[in-house]
Short mmCIF file of C-alpha atoms in Angstrom, two decimals:
data_model
loop_
_atom_site.label_atom_id
_atom_site.label_comp_id
_atom_site.label_asym_id
_atom_site.label_seq_id
_atom_site.Cartn_x
_atom_site.Cartn_y
_atom_site.Cartn_z
CA MET A 1 86.54 58.60 37.15
CA SER A 2 87.41 61.87 38.33
CA VAL A 3 87.89 64.64 34.92
CA PHE A 4 90.99 66.41 37.64
CA SER A 5 94.69 64.55 37.52
CA HIS A 6 95.74 63.43 41.50
CA LYS A 7 97.85 66.15 41.16
CA GLN A 8 95.38 68.88 40.55
CA ARG A 9 93.17 67.68 42.80
CA GLN A 10 95.92 68.11 45.46
CA ASN A 11 96.21 71.78 44.29
CA ILE A 12 92.56 72.34 44.01
CA ASN A 13 92.84 71.61 47.67
CA LEU A 14 95.55 73.98 48.64
CA VAL A 15 93.99 76.85 46.47
CA ILE A 16 90.68 75.92 48.83
CA ILE A 17 92.62 75.26 52.26
CA ILE A 18 94.21 78.75 51.18
CA ALA A 19 91.04 80.20 50.05
CA LEU A 20 88.95 79.45 53.83
CA GLY A 21 92.59 80.28 55.96
CA VAL A 22 92.89 83.80 54.55
CA LEU A 23 88.76 84.17 55.33
CA ILE A 24 89.58 82.33 58.54
CA ALA A 25 92.80 85.53 59.42
CA TYR A 26 90.27 88.06 57.69
CA SER A 27 87.57 87.14 60.68
CA LEU A 28 89.10 86.59 63.38
CA GLN A 29 91.27 90.40 62.72
CA ASP A 30 89.28 91.64 65.86
CA ILE A 31 90.43 89.43 68.39
CA PHE A 32 94.29 88.45 66.72
CA SER A 33 95.50 90.85 69.96
CA ALA A 34 94.44 87.97 72.57
CA ILE A 35 95.08 85.10 70.77
CA LEU A 36 98.74 86.88 70.23
CA SER A 37 98.07 86.81 73.73
CA THR A 38 97.47 82.91 74.91
CA LEU A 39 100.13 81.89 73.41
CA VAL A 40 102.42 85.10 75.45
CA MET A 41 100.25 84.06 77.92
CA TYR A 42 101.14 79.90 77.35
CA THR A 43 104.13 80.43 77.44
CA ILE A 44 105.00 81.95 80.76
CA MET A 45 102.32 79.20 81.80
CA ARG A 46 104.51 76.41 80.94
CA PRO A 47 107.32 76.04 83.51
CA ALA A 48 104.64 76.73 86.14
CA TYR A 49 101.66 74.24 84.59
CA ILE A 50 105.12 71.01 83.37
CA HIS A 51 106.17 71.53 87.16
CA LEU A 52 102.42 71.26 88.70
CA ALA A 53 101.21 68.63 86.07
CA GLU A 54 103.61 65.97 84.84
CA VAL A 55 106.56 66.54 87.62
CA LYS A 56 104.25 66.41 90.90
CA ASN A 57 101.50 64.93 89.19
CA TRP A 58 98.22 67.77 90.02
CA ASN A 59 95.12 67.32 88.79
CA LYS A 60 95.01 69.07 85.18
CA ARG A 61 92.04 71.04 85.10
CA PHE A 62 93.40 72.12 88.80
CA VAL A 63 96.39 73.61 87.28
CA ALA A 64 95.50 74.90 84.77
CA ILE A 65 92.26 77.12 86.17
CA MET A 66 95.36 77.81 89.65
CA LEU A 67 97.19 79.65 86.99
CA ILE A 68 94.81 81.40 85.27
CA THR A 69 93.76 82.18 88.03
CA ILE A 70 96.34 84.45 89.00
CA SER A 71 97.23 86.19 86.14
CA ILE A 72 94.09 87.95 86.69
CA VAL A 73 94.52 88.78 89.66
CA LEU A 74 98.75 89.58 89.39
CA ILE A 75 98.29 91.04 85.76
CA ILE A 76 94.30 91.42 84.65
CA LEU A 77 92.93 93.38 86.71
CA PRO A 78 96.18 96.29 87.55
CA PHE A 79 96.38 96.72 84.53
CA TYR A 80 93.05 98.00 83.27
CA ALA A 81 92.50 99.86 87.33
CA LEU A 82 95.98 100.66 86.02
CA SER A 83 94.85 102.01 82.68
CA SER A 84 91.92 103.47 84.39
CA MET A 85 93.73 105.85 86.19
CA VAL A 86 96.24 107.05 83.60
CA ILE A 87 92.96 107.38 81.85
CA SER A 88 91.37 109.68 83.86
CA LYS A 89 94.02 111.92 85.45
CA ILE A 90 94.57 112.58 81.86
CA SER A 91 91.13 113.87 81.01
CA GLU A 92 91.82 116.25 84.52
CA LEU A 93 94.89 118.14 82.94
CA ARG A 94 93.70 118.23 79.86
CA SER A 95 91.09 120.24 80.97
CA ASN A 96 93.34 121.63 83.29
CA GLU A 97 93.20 125.31 81.75
CA ILE A 98 94.14 128.15 83.95
CA PHE A 99 97.86 125.41 84.90
CA PHE A 100 98.56 125.25 81.91
CA LYS A 101 98.24 129.49 81.06
CA ASN A 102 100.25 130.05 84.37
CA LEU A 103 103.07 127.25 82.67
CA LEU A 104 102.45 129.60 79.16
CA ILE A 105 103.39 132.82 81.44
CA LYS A 106 106.33 131.79 83.50
CA LEU A 107 107.90 129.75 80.20
CA GLN A 108 108.25 133.63 78.30
CA HIS A 109 109.73 134.91 80.59
CA MET A 110 112.10 132.88 80.61
CA LEU A 111 112.26 132.46 77.09
CA PRO A 112 113.70 134.97 74.87
CA PHE A 113 111.60 134.46 71.76
CA ARG A 114 107.37 134.97 71.75
CA ILE A 115 105.01 131.35 73.00
CA ASN A 116 102.00 130.75 69.68
CA GLU A 117 99.96 129.57 72.76
CA ASN A 118 97.39 128.08 71.09
CA LEU A 119 99.46 126.36 68.63
CA ILE A 120 100.88 124.51 72.19
CA GLN A 121 96.92 124.67 73.57
CA GLU A 122 96.19 122.52 69.97
CA GLY A 123 99.75 120.35 70.77
CA LEU A 124 98.57 119.10 73.94
CA ASN A 125 95.24 118.72 73.30
CA ARG A 126 96.33 116.28 70.05
CA LEU A 127 99.07 114.10 73.47
CA GLY A 128 96.20 114.69 75.43
CA ASN A 129 93.54 112.27 72.90
CA TRP A 130 95.98 110.14 71.81
CA ALA A 131 97.31 109.64 74.37
CA THR A 132 94.04 108.59 75.96
CA GLN A 133 93.77 106.34 72.88
CA LEU A 134 96.35 104.08 74.07
CA PHE A 135 94.62 102.34 77.47
CA PRO A 136 91.86 100.05 76.92
CA SER A 137 89.36 101.78 78.63
CA LEU A 138 86.54 99.77 80.20
CA ILE A 139 83.54 102.11 79.72
CA SER A 140 83.50 102.67 75.52
CA SER A 141 85.54 99.08 75.38
CA ALA A 142 83.54 95.99 77.43
CA VAL A 143 82.20 94.33 75.90
CA ASN A 144 85.27 94.01 73.10
CA ILE A 145 87.36 93.51 76.11
CA ILE A 146 85.82 90.37 78.05
CA LEU A 147 85.15 88.94 74.48
CA SER A 148 88.83 89.13 74.72
CA LEU A 149 89.60 88.08 78.29
CA LEU A 150 87.23 85.45 77.57
CA VAL A 151 89.08 84.69 73.85
CA MET A 152 92.18 84.44 75.77
CA TYR A 153 91.23 82.45 78.72
CA PHE A 154 89.63 79.86 76.29
CA LEU A 155 91.67 79.37 74.15
CA LEU A 156 94.84 79.25 76.94
CA TYR A 157 93.33 76.15 80.01
CA PHE A 158 92.97 74.26 77.06
CA MET A 159 96.19 74.13 75.16
CA LEU A 160 97.78 74.52 78.97
CA ILE A 161 95.33 71.09 79.56
CA GLU A 162 96.32 69.21 76.41
CA ARG A 163 99.69 70.34 76.43
CA LYS A 164 101.28 66.90 74.60
CA GLN A 165 98.81 66.96 71.76
CA PHE A 166 98.92 70.55 71.17
CA GLU A 167 102.90 71.00 70.66
CA PHE A 168 103.30 67.70 68.77
CA SER A 169 100.62 69.88 66.33
CA LEU A 170 102.82 72.18 65.74
CA VAL A 171 105.74 70.70 64.89
CA LYS A 172 103.73 68.91 62.85
CA TYR A 173 102.45 70.74 60.99
CA ALA A 174 104.93 73.79 61.82
CA PRO A 175 107.06 74.49 57.33
CA PHE A 176 110.26 73.79 58.83
CA ARG A 177 111.50 70.32 59.17
CA GLU A 178 111.80 69.30 63.72
CA GLN A 179 114.49 70.21 64.66
CA ASN A 180 114.12 73.64 63.44
CA ALA A 181 110.45 73.65 64.26
CA LEU A 182 111.68 72.60 67.60
CA ARG A 183 114.61 75.28 67.42
CA PHE A 184 112.07 77.46 67.01
CA GLY A 185 109.82 77.53 69.90
CA ASN A 186 113.00 77.02 72.19
CA GLU A 187 114.55 80.79 71.15
CA MET A 188 110.39 82.01 70.95
CA LYS A 189 109.77 81.40 74.61
CA ASN A 190 113.73 83.47 74.98
CA THR A 191 111.76 86.13 72.66
CA THR A 192 109.42 85.93 75.00
CA TYR A 193 110.54 86.45 77.92
CA ALA A 194 112.76 88.53 77.35
CA ASN A 195 109.99 90.41 75.80
CA VAL A 196 108.05 90.83 78.35
CA LEU A 197 109.39 89.05 81.35
CA GLY A 198 112.48 90.87 80.63
CA GLN A 199 111.65 93.82 79.50
CA GLY A 200 108.83 94.84 81.94
CA LEU A 201 111.31 93.78 84.83
CA ILE A 202 113.02 96.89 84.11
CA CYS A 203 110.53 98.93 83.01
CA LEU A 204 108.67 98.29 86.75
CA VAL A 205 112.57 99.51 88.15
CA GLN A 206 112.40 101.92 86.20
CA GLY A 207 109.09 103.14 86.91
CA SER A 208 109.95 102.99 90.64
CA LEU A 209 112.78 104.48 91.02
CA VAL A 210 110.59 107.64 89.31
CA SER A 211 107.83 107.45 91.58
CA LEU A 212 110.38 107.26 94.52
CA SER A 213 112.65 110.43 93.71
CA PHE A 214 109.64 111.68 92.46
CA TYR A 215 107.48 112.00 96.21
CA VAL A 216 110.96 112.18 97.77
CA LEU A 217 111.19 115.44 95.90
CA GLY A 218 107.73 116.67 96.17
CA TYR A 219 107.13 116.64 93.65
CA GLN A 220 102.77 116.03 92.78
CA ASP A 221 101.28 112.16 91.66
CA PRO A 222 104.70 110.33 91.94
CA VAL A 223 102.33 106.97 91.70
CA PHE A 224 100.75 108.27 88.60
CA TRP A 225 104.40 109.59 87.17
CA GLY A 226 105.22 106.04 88.06
CA VAL A 227 102.95 103.79 86.44
CA ILE A 228 102.96 107.04 82.98
CA THR A 229 106.80 106.49 83.02
CA THR A 230 106.61 101.83 83.51
CA PHE A 231 104.49 102.05 80.13
CA ILE A 232 107.11 103.91 78.25
CA SER A 233 110.21 102.23 79.49
CA PHE A 234 109.26 99.67 76.46
CA VAL A 235 111.10 103.09 74.37
CA PRO A 236 114.88 101.82 75.58
CA VAL A 237 116.82 105.09 76.91
CA LEU A 238 113.58 107.20 75.15
CA GLY A 239 111.42 106.62 78.48
CA PRO A 240 112.60 107.64 80.84
CA PRO A 241 113.70 110.46 80.10
CA VAL A 242 110.00 111.44 78.28
CA VAL A 243 109.09 111.83 81.77
CA PHE A 244 111.15 112.79 84.65
CA VAL A 245 113.29 115.81 82.05
CA PRO A 246 109.81 117.94 82.17
CA ALA A 247 108.67 117.49 85.24
CA ALA A 248 112.56 119.37 86.35
CA ILE A 249 111.92 121.25 83.93
CA LEU A 250 108.22 122.22 85.42
CA GLN A 251 110.29 122.49 89.03
CA ILE A 252 113.15 124.94 87.51
CA VAL A 253 110.90 127.25 85.78
CA ASN A 254 109.10 127.06 89.41
CA GLY A 255 111.80 128.67 91.17
CA HIS A 256 112.47 125.01 93.58
CA ASN A 257 116.17 124.65 91.21
CA PHE A 258 117.34 121.73 93.51
CA GLU A 259 114.43 119.62 93.23
CA GLY A 260 114.06 120.59 89.18
CA TRP A 261 118.22 120.01 89.30
CA ALA A 262 118.01 116.95 91.49
CA MET A 263 115.61 115.79 89.33
CA LEU A 264 118.09 115.51 86.51
CA VAL A 265 120.98 113.72 87.90
CA PHE A 266 119.21 110.86 88.85
CA GLY A 267 117.86 110.88 86.35
CA PHE A 268 119.66 110.05 83.67
CA VAL A 269 122.77 109.28 86.11
CA VAL A 270 120.46 106.71 87.83
CA ILE A 271 117.64 105.55 86.30
CA ILE A 272 118.81 105.74 82.08
CA ASN A 273 121.61 103.27 83.59
CA ILE A 274 119.66 101.55 85.89
CA ASP A 275 118.25 99.93 82.03
CA ASN A 276 121.89 98.98 80.40
CA VAL A 277 122.63 96.86 83.81
CA LEU A 278 118.90 95.37 84.60
CA ARG A 279 119.56 93.92 80.38
CA PHE A 280 123.05 92.75 80.91
CA ILE A 281 121.76 90.87 84.03
CA ILE A 282 118.95 89.59 81.28
CA ALA A 283 120.91 88.18 78.71
CA LYS A 284 122.52 86.53 80.88
CA LYS A 285 119.59 83.92 81.75
CA VAL A 286 116.79 84.04 78.78
CA GLY A 287 118.64 86.70 75.89
CA ASN A 288 117.98 90.63 75.17
CA ILE A 289 116.80 92.24 72.71
CA HIS A 290 118.49 94.77 70.72
CA PRO A 291 116.80 98.39 71.60
CA ILE A 292 116.75 99.33 67.77
CA ILE A 293 114.07 96.20 67.29
CA THR A 294 112.15 97.29 70.82
CA VAL A 295 111.96 100.95 69.70
CA ILE A 296 111.35 99.64 65.47
CA GLY A 297 108.53 97.04 67.17
CA VAL A 298 107.05 99.66 69.18
CA ILE A 299 106.82 101.98 66.83
CA ILE A 300 104.55 99.04 64.73
CA GLY A 301 102.44 98.05 67.78
CA ILE A 302 101.69 100.84 69.18
CA PRO A 303 98.61 101.31 65.68
CA LEU A 304 97.93 97.74 65.82
CA PHE A 305 97.17 97.56 69.06
CA GLY A 306 97.88 100.00 71.58
CA ILE A 307 99.61 100.78 74.04
CA LEU A 308 99.73 96.54 74.04
CA GLY A 309 101.57 96.68 71.22
CA LEU A 310 104.23 98.04 73.21
CA VAL A 311 105.26 94.45 74.35
CA PHE A 312 103.36 92.73 71.28
CA GLY A 313 104.96 95.32 68.46
CA PRO A 314 108.43 94.01 69.84
CA LEU A 315 107.67 90.36 69.96
CA LEU A 316 105.78 89.79 66.23
CA LEU A 317 109.20 91.91 64.96
CA SER A 318 111.65 89.72 66.99
CA TYR A 319 109.45 85.92 65.45
CA PHE A 320 109.57 87.94 62.03
CA ILE A 321 113.73 88.39 62.32
CA LEU A 322 113.01 84.27 63.74
CA LEU A 323 111.74 82.91 60.84
CA ILE A 324 113.25 85.01 58.45
CA LYS A 325 117.45 83.26 60.47
CA ILE A 326 115.87 79.90 60.67
CA TYR A 327 114.67 80.03 57.00
CA GLU A 328 118.82 81.49 56.08
CA SER A 329 119.86 78.76 58.35
CA SER A 330 117.26 76.15 56.27
CA THR A 331 118.01 77.34 52.71
CA LEU A 332 121.94 76.84 53.32
CA ALA A 333 121.42 73.31 54.91
CA SER A 334 120.07 73.06 51.35
CA GLU A 335 122.37 74.09 49.55
CA ARG A 336 125.20 72.63 50.98
CA LEU A 337 123.49 68.82 50.20
CA GLU A 338 122.85 70.20 46.64
CA ARG A 339 126.79 70.31 46.80
CA ILE A 340 128.17 67.28 47.82
CA LYS A 341 125.65 65.28 45.79
CA THR A 342 127.04 67.38 42.55
CA ASN A 343 130.46 66.13 44.32
CA ASN A 344 129.59 62.82 44.33
CA GLU A 345 128.32 62.24 40.87
CA HIS A 346 130.88 63.45 39.38
CA ILE A 347 132.98 61.47 41.43
CA GLU A 348 131.32 58.09 40.26
CA LEU A 349 131.68 59.46 36.21
#
């Protein structure tokens, strides 16, 4: 006979499960971004997989491998290629001391106060270090990158080919009622689409507009600055001006007044406002994420995930708020049932 009662055994088992779960989560912290990437990729690929594998009856393994291959070609390889380009360009700019000294001299002639050159140089060095650390280096982080990609695609492959079992398990073990679990899944899909596809489209358009305007107005490295704008445009409103405003000021300092003022006018009239137009269109299709959530999410995400935090930070914050809403609705529903039950008991008495 056991010395523990049934309830005690259940409590002990629960404590052991929680302790092991915490230990497992702690052990997986280095690949947390890969796990989150898997969920994002699964959400994006799911409609295409269902259409090809379940509606058209294509081979499940073939469809999963095909979708994974497409994502590598269209997302992973371009991202790391652009990251390498950004890192090399930042290093080139940081080592070009003559350019910055000439720029400071020109600015000094235009401003009524004296510029502290050492302070500005230190600030530029820190900014360069911070920007370089944001982007994954294919040389210094090759092992971690390969490991994360292998984990992500390994999980993604089996999540796709065993989609029904995977989603059934999620609903079964989710700490919600079934309707709330389904609601969470649907709103999570809309949130992911709005953050990744919707915001990604906005950033791509804004980056392309900056690159095109730089090219037309004769600015140097239009492709590079378009890529930079694409990345930082994940921060609504504040993103694009970080690139085109300093570039326009540099042109004005160098005596190219038309190019500088034209860039400022085009930037604030078109590039900034295209964000609002596209956001309104996207909101009708897949929902919208409030700019405050995006900005706070970026602040949370960048220290955790680097440049990927521009996407993952707002996603995590959106999921957190969604869980709060579901918890609130469940609590209100329970309170209503309790009031109905209490009222019925009073009526019977």
